[in-house]
Amino acid sequence: MTPISRGFRGRHPEPGAGKLPPGQYETHDFPVLSAGPTPHTPLASWSFTLTAGGKSARWSWAEFEALPHEAITTDIHCVTKWSKFGTKWSGVPIDALLAAGAVQGVQPAPFALALSDGGYSTNVPLADLTNGQAWIAVAYDGGPLPAEHGGPARLLVPHLYFWKSAKWVRELRLLPRDDPGFWERLGYHNYGDPWREQRYAGDP
Ligand SMILES: Nc1nc2c(c(=O)[nH]1)N[C@H]1C(S)=C(S)[C@@H](COP(=O)(O)O)O[C@H]1N2
Ligand SMILES: [Mo]
């Protein structure tokens, strides 16, 4: 029989305990971090493109809104060390996007590069975007996603540092080889797991 350590039962963790990755602090604000000016693409000219192996699928805003959406509550972790708990979003799961793309002949490839209005990009293995781990978010806290936070649509990959969650995302490019994005080329970690504190290239 496995002994139960004295005092274990009935003890409750502090609120938020175990939710803070190493080196992070909790904030209740929602800081804005943008490497350039905020683009304001009108919904009428907005589209989302999924590309792989020379094929692409493209959705207008209305078509994108017709894809399945999901509500998400998640913690987020910025490499500048703030974490925010329990953020609420709504968006299209990447799983649903891939399913809709497959109908149009776009087949998965192992690496993804997200491309945004304004030239930002970030790379994520496709395996980190599937199985309910990532979304194209279009709403935050019950309203349309504000432009400064990436509206009309941003990638949301909350289990990686928040720089992977590309704001103003317009294309997901699936590739046979990894292709580093904006911060990854400038010395940030290629993968960016906050629990392993993978901030910079060279971090284990
Ligand atoms: N297009 C774009 N996406 C981006 C960025 C950016 O500069 N441009 N900054 C990244 C970084 S470093 C972080 S921490 C988050 C910040 O998102 P927020 O401004 O909504 O907090 O967006 C990420 N996505
Ligand atoms: Mo960040």
PDB file of C-alpha atoms and ligand atoms in Angstrom:
ATOM      1  CA  MET A   1       0.000   0.000   0.000  1.00  0.00           C
ATOM      2  CA  THR A   2       1.315   3.434  -0.910  1.00  0.00           C
ATOM      3  CA  PRO A   3       1.672   5.697   2.134  1.00  0.00           C
ATOM      4  CA  ILE A   4       0.018   9.103   1.893  1.00  0.00           C
ATOM      5  CA  SER A   5       2.303  11.806   3.220  1.00  0.00           C
ATOM      6  CA  ARG A   6       1.053  13.497   6.360  1.00  0.00           C
ATOM      7  CA  GLY A   7      -0.702  16.761   5.702  1.00  0.00           C
ATOM      8  CA  PHE A   8      -1.186  16.129   1.999  1.00  0.00           C
ATOM      9  CA  ARG A   9      -4.911  15.451   2.065  1.00  0.00           C
ATOM     10  CA  GLY A  10      -7.068  18.511   2.505  1.00  0.00           C
ATOM     11  CA  ARG A  11      -4.305  20.942   1.652  1.00  0.00           C
ATOM     12  CA  HIS A  12      -5.174  23.305  -1.156  1.00  0.00           C
ATOM     13  CA  PRO A  13      -2.616  25.009  -3.379  1.00  0.00           C
ATOM     14  CA  GLU A  14      -2.473  28.792  -3.419  1.00  0.00           C
ATOM     15  CA  PRO A  15      -4.564  30.260  -6.239  1.00  0.00           C
ATOM     16  CA  GLY A  16      -2.332  30.247  -9.286  1.00  0.00           C
ATOM     17  CA  ALA A  17       0.276  28.004  -7.691  1.00  0.00           C
ATOM     18  CA  GLY A  18       1.851  25.723 -10.236  1.00  0.00           C
ATOM     19  CA  LYS A  19       0.581  27.875 -13.077  1.00  0.00           C
ATOM     20  CA  LEU A  20       3.583  30.193 -13.281  1.00  0.00           C
ATOM     21  CA  PRO A  21       6.440  28.963 -15.481  1.00  0.00           C
ATOM     22  CA  PRO A  22      10.005  29.592 -14.247  1.00  0.00           C
ATOM     23  CA  GLY A  23      11.113  33.240 -14.289  1.00  0.00           C
ATOM     24  CA  GLN A  24       7.593  34.591 -14.930  1.00  0.00           C
ATOM     25  CA  TYR A  25       5.388  36.900 -12.823  1.00  0.00           C
ATOM     26  CA  GLU A  26       1.605  37.234 -12.952  1.00  0.00           C
ATOM     27  CA  THR A  27       0.023  40.387 -14.361  1.00  0.00           C
ATOM     28  CA  HIS A  28      -3.631  41.392 -14.438  1.00  0.00           C
ATOM     29  CA  ASP A  29      -3.038  43.919 -17.240  1.00  0.00           C
ATOM     30  CA  PHE A  30      -2.987  42.928 -20.870  1.00  0.00           C
ATOM     31  CA  PRO A  31       0.255  44.491 -22.155  1.00  0.00           C
ATOM     32  CA  VAL A  32       0.528  45.261 -25.876  1.00  0.00           C
ATOM     33  CA  LEU A  33       3.768  44.086 -27.510  1.00  0.00           C
ATOM     34  CA  SER A  34       4.132  44.882 -31.204  1.00  0.00           C
ATOM     35  CA  ALA A  35       7.350  45.085 -33.225  1.00  0.00           C
ATOM     36  CA  GLY A  36       5.795  47.685 -35.564  1.00  0.00           C
ATOM     37  CA  PRO A  37       2.680  49.739 -36.233  1.00  0.00           C
ATOM     38  CA  THR A  38      -0.765  48.160 -35.826  1.00  0.00           C
ATOM     39  CA  PRO A  39      -2.215  47.250 -39.229  1.00  0.00           C
ATOM     40  CA  HIS A  40      -5.911  48.005 -39.821  1.00  0.00           C
ATOM     41  CA  THR A  41      -6.974  45.689 -42.644  1.00  0.00           C
ATOM     42  CA  PRO A  42     -10.698  46.189 -43.398  1.00  0.00           C
ATOM     43  CA  LEU A  43     -12.709  42.974 -43.114  1.00  0.00           C
ATOM     44  CA  ALA A  44     -13.844  43.433 -46.732  1.00  0.00           C
ATOM     45  CA  SER A  45     -10.264  42.964 -47.961  1.00  0.00           C
ATOM     46  CA  TRP A  46      -9.200  40.482 -45.264  1.00  0.00           C
ATOM     47  CA  SER A  47      -8.704  36.842 -46.175  1.00  0.00           C
ATOM     48  CA  PHE A  48      -7.001  33.853 -44.630  1.00  0.00           C
ATOM     49  CA  THR A  49      -4.823  31.508 -46.680  1.00  0.00           C
ATOM     50  CA  LEU A  50      -3.622  27.994 -45.857  1.00  0.00           C
ATOM     51  CA  THR A  51      -0.773  26.891 -48.115  1.00  0.00           C
ATOM     52  CA  ALA A  52       1.038  23.576 -48.508  1.00  0.00           C
ATOM     53  CA  GLY A  53       2.901  21.885 -51.322  1.00  0.00           C
ATOM     54  CA  GLY A  54       1.967  24.441 -53.949  1.00  0.00           C
ATOM     55  CA  LYS A  55      -1.744  24.262 -53.119  1.00  0.00           C
ATOM     56  CA  SER A  56      -3.713  26.800 -51.160  1.00  0.00           C
ATOM     57  CA  ALA A  57      -7.118  27.311 -49.640  1.00  0.00           C
ATOM     58  CA  ARG A  58      -8.414  30.816 -49.036  1.00  0.00           C
ATOM     59  CA  TRP A  59     -11.287  32.107 -46.928  1.00  0.00           C
ATOM     60  CA  SER A  60     -12.887  35.540 -46.991  1.00  0.00           C
ATOM     61  CA  TRP A  61     -13.905  36.965 -43.597  1.00  0.00           C
ATOM     62  CA  ALA A  62     -17.478  35.693 -44.088  1.00  0.00           C
ATOM     63  CA  GLU A  63     -16.238  32.236 -45.103  1.00  0.00           C
ATOM     64  CA  PHE A  64     -13.839  32.170 -42.168  1.00  0.00           C
ATOM     65  CA  GLU A  65     -16.607  33.105 -39.763  1.00  0.00           C
ATOM     66  CA  ALA A  66     -18.611  30.148 -41.110  1.00  0.00           C
ATOM     67  CA  LEU A  67     -15.881  27.702 -39.999  1.00  0.00           C
ATOM     68  CA  PRO A  68     -16.384  26.024 -36.598  1.00  0.00           C
ATOM     69  CA  HIS A  69     -15.434  28.270 -33.664  1.00  0.00           C
ATOM     70  CA  GLU A  70     -14.536  27.300 -30.115  1.00  0.00           C
ATOM     71  CA  ALA A  71     -14.363  29.121 -26.792  1.00  0.00           C
ATOM     72  CA  ILE A  72     -10.931  28.978 -25.114  1.00  0.00           C
ATOM     73  CA  THR A  73      -9.859  29.882 -21.569  1.00  0.00           C
ATOM     74  CA  THR A  74      -6.103  29.767 -21.174  1.00  0.00           C
ATOM     75  CA  ASP A  75      -3.027  31.185 -19.468  1.00  0.00           C
ATOM     76  CA  ILE A  76      -0.546  33.090 -21.649  1.00  0.00           C
ATOM     77  CA  HIS A  77       3.186  33.631 -21.097  1.00  0.00           C
ATOM     78  CA  CYS A  78       5.260  36.399 -22.698  1.00  0.00           C
ATOM     79  CA  VAL A  79       9.028  36.002 -22.988  1.00  0.00           C
ATOM     80  CA  THR A  80       9.390  39.486 -21.377  1.00  0.00           C
ATOM     81  CA  LYS A  81       8.270  37.587 -18.234  1.00  0.00           C
ATOM     82  CA  TRP A  82       4.619  38.484 -17.736  1.00  0.00           C
ATOM     83  CA  SER A  83       2.024  35.748 -17.554  1.00  0.00           C
ATOM     84  CA  LYS A  84      -1.725  36.306 -17.584  1.00  0.00           C
ATOM     85  CA  PHE A  85      -4.064  33.640 -16.246  1.00  0.00           C
ATOM     86  CA  GLY A  86      -7.505  32.679 -17.494  1.00  0.00           C
ATOM     87  CA  THR A  87      -7.688  34.751 -20.683  1.00  0.00           C
ATOM     88  CA  LYS A  88     -10.888  34.126 -22.679  1.00  0.00           C
ATOM     89  CA  TRP A  89     -10.927  33.849 -26.448  1.00  0.00           C
ATOM     90  CA  SER A  90     -12.968  32.478 -29.301  1.00  0.00           C
ATOM     91  CA  GLY A  91     -11.543  31.224 -32.553  1.00  0.00           C
ATOM     92  CA  VAL A  92     -11.252  28.592 -35.248  1.00  0.00           C
ATOM     93  CA  PRO A  93      -9.263  25.545 -34.112  1.00  0.00           C
ATOM     94  CA  ILE A  94      -6.329  24.806 -36.433  1.00  0.00           C
ATOM     95  CA  ASP A  95      -7.769  21.277 -36.576  1.00  0.00           C
ATOM     96  CA  ALA A  96     -10.928  22.698 -38.208  1.00  0.00           C
ATOM     97  CA  LEU A  97      -8.860  24.826 -40.569  1.00  0.00           C
ATOM     98  CA  LEU A  98      -6.834  21.792 -41.673  1.00  0.00           C
ATOM     99  CA  ALA A  99     -10.007  19.764 -42.160  1.00  0.00           C
ATOM    100  CA  ALA A 100     -11.516  22.513 -44.314  1.00  0.00           C
ATOM    101  CA  GLY A 101      -8.219  22.843 -46.216  1.00  0.00           C
ATOM    102  CA  ALA A 102      -8.046  19.093 -46.845  1.00  0.00           C
ATOM    103  CA  VAL A 103     -11.414  19.285 -48.611  1.00  0.00           C
ATOM    104  CA  GLN A 104      -9.743  21.779 -50.971  1.00  0.00           C
ATOM    105  CA  GLY A 105      -6.730  19.495 -51.509  1.00  0.00           C
ATOM    106  CA  VAL A 106      -4.291  21.113 -49.046  1.00  0.00           C
ATOM    107  CA  GLN A 107      -2.400  18.338 -47.266  1.00  0.00           C
ATOM    108  CA  PRO A 108      -0.510  18.807 -43.982  1.00  0.00           C
ATOM    109  CA  ALA A 109       3.286  19.200 -43.815  1.00  0.00           C
ATOM    110  CA  PRO A 110       5.383  18.988 -40.620  1.00  0.00           C
ATOM    111  CA  PHE A 111       6.336  22.655 -40.144  1.00  0.00           C
ATOM    112  CA  ALA A 112       4.198  25.773 -40.086  1.00  0.00           C
ATOM    113  CA  LEU A 113       5.125  29.396 -40.671  1.00  0.00           C
ATOM    114  CA  ALA A 114       2.489  31.954 -39.688  1.00  0.00           C
ATOM    115  CA  LEU A 115       2.615  35.167 -41.720  1.00  0.00           C
ATOM    116  CA  SER A 116       1.042  38.446 -40.680  1.00  0.00           C
ATOM    117  CA  ASP A 117       0.094  41.817 -42.093  1.00  0.00           C
ATOM    118  CA  GLY A 118       3.083  44.081 -41.502  1.00  0.00           C
ATOM    119  CA  GLY A 119       5.654  41.360 -42.219  1.00  0.00           C
ATOM    120  CA  TYR A 120       5.815  39.537 -38.863  1.00  0.00           C
ATOM    121  CA  SER A 121       6.224  35.785 -38.996  1.00  0.00           C
ATOM    122  CA  THR A 122       6.778  32.933 -36.580  1.00  0.00           C
ATOM    123  CA  ASN A 123       7.424  29.210 -36.984  1.00  0.00           C
ATOM    124  CA  VAL A 124       5.758  26.391 -35.049  1.00  0.00           C
ATOM    125  CA  PRO A 125       5.847  22.636 -35.669  1.00  0.00           C
ATOM    126  CA  LEU A 126       2.464  21.573 -37.028  1.00  0.00           C
ATOM    127  CA  ALA A 127       2.250  19.011 -34.192  1.00  0.00           C
ATOM    128  CA  ASP A 128       2.001  21.983 -31.782  1.00  0.00           C
ATOM    129  CA  LEU A 129      -0.935  23.494 -33.660  1.00  0.00           C
ATOM    130  CA  THR A 130      -3.145  20.386 -33.832  1.00  0.00           C
ATOM    131  CA  ASN A 131      -5.128  18.306 -31.330  1.00  0.00           C
ATOM    132  CA  GLY A 132      -6.811  21.279 -29.726  1.00  0.00           C
ATOM    133  CA  GLN A 133      -3.594  23.193 -28.983  1.00  0.00           C
ATOM    134  CA  ALA A 134      -3.981  26.253 -31.245  1.00  0.00           C
ATOM    135  CA  TRP A 135      -6.566  28.525 -32.813  1.00  0.00           C
ATOM    136  CA  ILE A 136      -7.002  31.488 -35.106  1.00  0.00           C
ATOM    137  CA  ALA A 137      -8.601  33.719 -32.482  1.00  0.00           C
ATOM    138  CA  VAL A 138     -11.105  36.369 -33.561  1.00  0.00           C
ATOM    139  CA  ALA A 139     -12.597  37.361 -30.195  1.00  0.00           C
ATOM    140  CA  TYR A 140     -11.242  38.290 -26.781  1.00  0.00           C
ATOM    141  CA  ASP A 141     -13.192  38.614 -23.539  1.00  0.00           C
ATOM    142  CA  GLY A 142     -16.562  38.462 -25.273  1.00  0.00           C
ATOM    143  CA  GLY A 143     -15.899  41.069 -27.975  1.00  0.00           C
ATOM    144  CA  PRO A 144     -14.147  41.279 -31.330  1.00  0.00           C
ATOM    145  CA  LEU A 145     -10.373  40.980 -30.951  1.00  0.00           C
ATOM    146  CA  PRO A 146      -9.026  44.557 -30.589  1.00  0.00           C
ATOM    147  CA  ALA A 147      -6.578  45.625 -33.325  1.00  0.00           C
ATOM    148  CA  GLU A 148      -3.740  46.219 -30.854  1.00  0.00           C
ATOM    149  CA  HIS A 149      -4.089  42.601 -29.687  1.00  0.00           C
ATOM    150  CA  GLY A 150      -4.038  41.265 -33.246  1.00  0.00           C
ATOM    151  CA  GLY A 151      -7.563  41.802 -34.551  1.00  0.00           C
ATOM    152  CA  PRO A 152      -9.265  40.894 -36.715  1.00  0.00           C
ATOM    153  CA  ALA A 153      -7.487  37.549 -36.255  1.00  0.00           C
ATOM    154  CA  ARG A 154      -4.388  36.217 -34.515  1.00  0.00           C
ATOM    155  CA  LEU A 155      -2.791  32.870 -34.002  1.00  0.00           C
ATOM    156  CA  LEU A 156      -3.201  31.598 -30.423  1.00  0.00           C
ATOM    157  CA  VAL A 157      -0.678  28.946 -29.305  1.00  0.00           C
ATOM    158  CA  PRO A 158      -0.833  29.379 -25.534  1.00  0.00           C
ATOM    159  CA  HIS A 159       1.481  26.515 -24.538  1.00  0.00           C
ATOM    160  CA  LEU A 160       4.431  28.325 -26.186  1.00  0.00           C
ATOM    161  CA  TYR A 161       5.778  31.812 -25.385  1.00  0.00           C
ATOM    162  CA  PHE A 162       3.307  34.393 -26.659  1.00  0.00           C
ATOM    163  CA  TRP A 163       5.558  35.651 -29.497  1.00  0.00           C
ATOM    164  CA  LYS A 164       4.461  32.463 -31.309  1.00  0.00           C
ATOM    165  CA  SER A 165       0.879  33.790 -31.254  1.00  0.00           C
ATOM    166  CA  ALA A 166       1.185  35.942 -34.391  1.00  0.00           C
ATOM    167  CA  LYS A 167      -1.108  38.961 -34.387  1.00  0.00           C
ATOM    168  CA  TRP A 168      -2.847  40.060 -37.635  1.00  0.00           C
ATOM    169  CA  VAL A 169      -2.212  36.613 -39.068  1.00  0.00           C
ATOM    170  CA  ARG A 170      -3.186  36.159 -42.716  1.00  0.00           C
ATOM    171  CA  GLU A 171      -1.482  32.972 -43.809  1.00  0.00           C
ATOM    172  CA  LEU A 172      -0.440  29.630 -42.420  1.00  0.00           C
ATOM    173  CA  ARG A 173       2.226  28.097 -44.648  1.00  0.00           C
ATOM    174  CA  LEU A 174       2.885  24.377 -44.159  1.00  0.00           C
ATOM    175  CA  LEU A 175       6.409  23.365 -45.089  1.00  0.00           C
ATOM    176  CA  PRO A 176       8.516  20.199 -45.337  1.00  0.00           C
ATOM    177  CA  ARG A 177      11.424  21.994 -43.571  1.00  0.00           C
ATOM    178  CA  ASP A 178      11.483  24.359 -40.603  1.00  0.00           C
ATOM    179  CA  ASP A 179      11.784  28.040 -41.565  1.00  0.00           C
ATOM    180  CA  PRO A 180      12.532  30.403 -38.645  1.00  0.00           C
ATOM    181  CA  GLY A 181      10.304  33.461 -38.247  1.00  0.00           C
ATOM    182  CA  PHE A 182      10.964  37.080 -37.238  1.00  0.00           C
ATOM    183  CA  TRP A 183      12.098  36.690 -33.597  1.00  0.00           C
ATOM    184  CA  GLU A 184      13.550  33.233 -34.174  1.00  0.00           C
ATOM    185  CA  ARG A 185      15.935  34.709 -36.783  1.00  0.00           C
ATOM    186  CA  LEU A 186      16.852  37.467 -34.288  1.00  0.00           C
ATOM    187  CA  GLY A 187      18.078  35.065 -31.622  1.00  0.00           C
ATOM    188  CA  TYR A 188      14.961  33.917 -29.800  1.00  0.00           C
ATOM    189  CA  HIS A 189      14.507  30.208 -29.176  1.00  0.00           C
ATOM    190  CA  ASN A 190      13.266  28.225 -32.137  1.00  0.00           C
ATOM    191  CA  TYR A 191      10.621  26.371 -30.086  1.00  0.00           C
ATOM    192  CA  GLY A 192       9.878  28.581 -27.054  1.00  0.00           C
ATOM    193  CA  ASP A 193       8.491  26.329 -24.313  1.00  0.00           C
ATOM    194  CA  PRO A 194       7.891  28.555 -21.236  1.00  0.00           C
ATOM    195  CA  TRP A 195       8.030  25.555 -18.847  1.00  0.00           C
ATOM    196  CA  ARG A 196      11.553  24.758 -20.060  1.00  0.00           C
ATOM    197  CA  GLU A 197      12.354  28.501 -20.141  1.00  0.00           C
ATOM    198  CA  GLN A 198      13.376  28.399 -23.797  1.00  0.00           C
ATOM    199  CA  ARG A 199      13.743  32.153 -24.253  1.00  0.00           C
ATOM    200  CA  TYR A 200      16.826  32.504 -26.444  1.00  0.00           C
ATOM    201  CA  ALA A 201      18.676  30.400 -29.002  1.00  0.00           C
ATOM    202  CA  GLY A 202      21.092  28.271 -27.016  1.00  0.00           C
ATOM    203  CA  ASP A 203      18.713  27.779 -24.069  1.00  0.00           C
ATOM    204  CA  PRO A 204      18.219  24.023 -23.608  1.00  0.00           C
TER     205      PRO A 204
HETATM  206  N1  LIG B   1       2.261  40.425 -35.935  1.00  0.00           N
HETATM  207  C1  LIG B   1       2.810  40.423 -34.718  1.00  0.00           C
HETATM  208  N2  LIG B   1       2.465  39.459 -33.861  1.00  0.00           N
HETATM  209  C2  LIG B   1       3.002  39.426 -32.624  1.00  0.00           C
HETATM  210  C3  LIG B   1       3.957  40.385 -32.229  1.00  0.00           C
HETATM  211  C4  LIG B   1       4.310  41.374 -33.155  1.00  0.00           C
HETATM  212  O1  LIG B   1       5.152  42.248 -32.878  1.00  0.00           O
HETATM  213  N3  LIG B   1       3.713  41.372 -34.388  1.00  0.00           N
HETATM  214  N4  LIG B   1       4.513  40.312 -30.965  1.00  0.00           N
HETATM  215  C5  LIG B   1       4.477  39.012 -30.296  1.00  0.00           C
HETATM  216  C6  LIG B   1       4.821  39.105 -28.899  1.00  0.00           C
HETATM  217  S1  LIG B   1       6.466  39.250 -28.512  1.00  0.00           S
HETATM  218  C7  LIG B   1       3.896  38.970 -27.929  1.00  0.00           C
HETATM  219  S2  LIG B   1       4.306  38.880 -26.271  1.00  0.00           S
HETATM  220  C8  LIG B   1       2.457  38.966 -28.250  1.00  0.00           C
HETATM  221  C9  LIG B   1       1.816  40.142 -27.571  1.00  0.00           C
HETATM  222  O2  LIG B   1       0.435  40.112 -27.800  1.00  0.00           O
HETATM  223  P1  LIG B   1      -0.429  41.277 -27.160  1.00  0.00           P
HETATM  224  O3  LIG B   1       0.101  42.570 -27.705  1.00  0.00           O
HETATM  225  O4  LIG B   1      -1.823  40.964 -27.557  1.00  0.00           O
HETATM  226  O5  LIG B   1      -0.208  41.160 -25.678  1.00  0.00           O
HETATM  227  O6  LIG B   1       2.195  39.038 -29.651  1.00  0.00           O
HETATM  228  C10 LIG B   1       3.111  38.359 -30.442  1.00  0.00           C
HETATM  229  N5  LIG B   1       2.629  38.434 -31.777  1.00  0.00           N
HETATM  230 MO    MO B   2       6.530  38.749 -26.214  1.00  0.00          MO
END
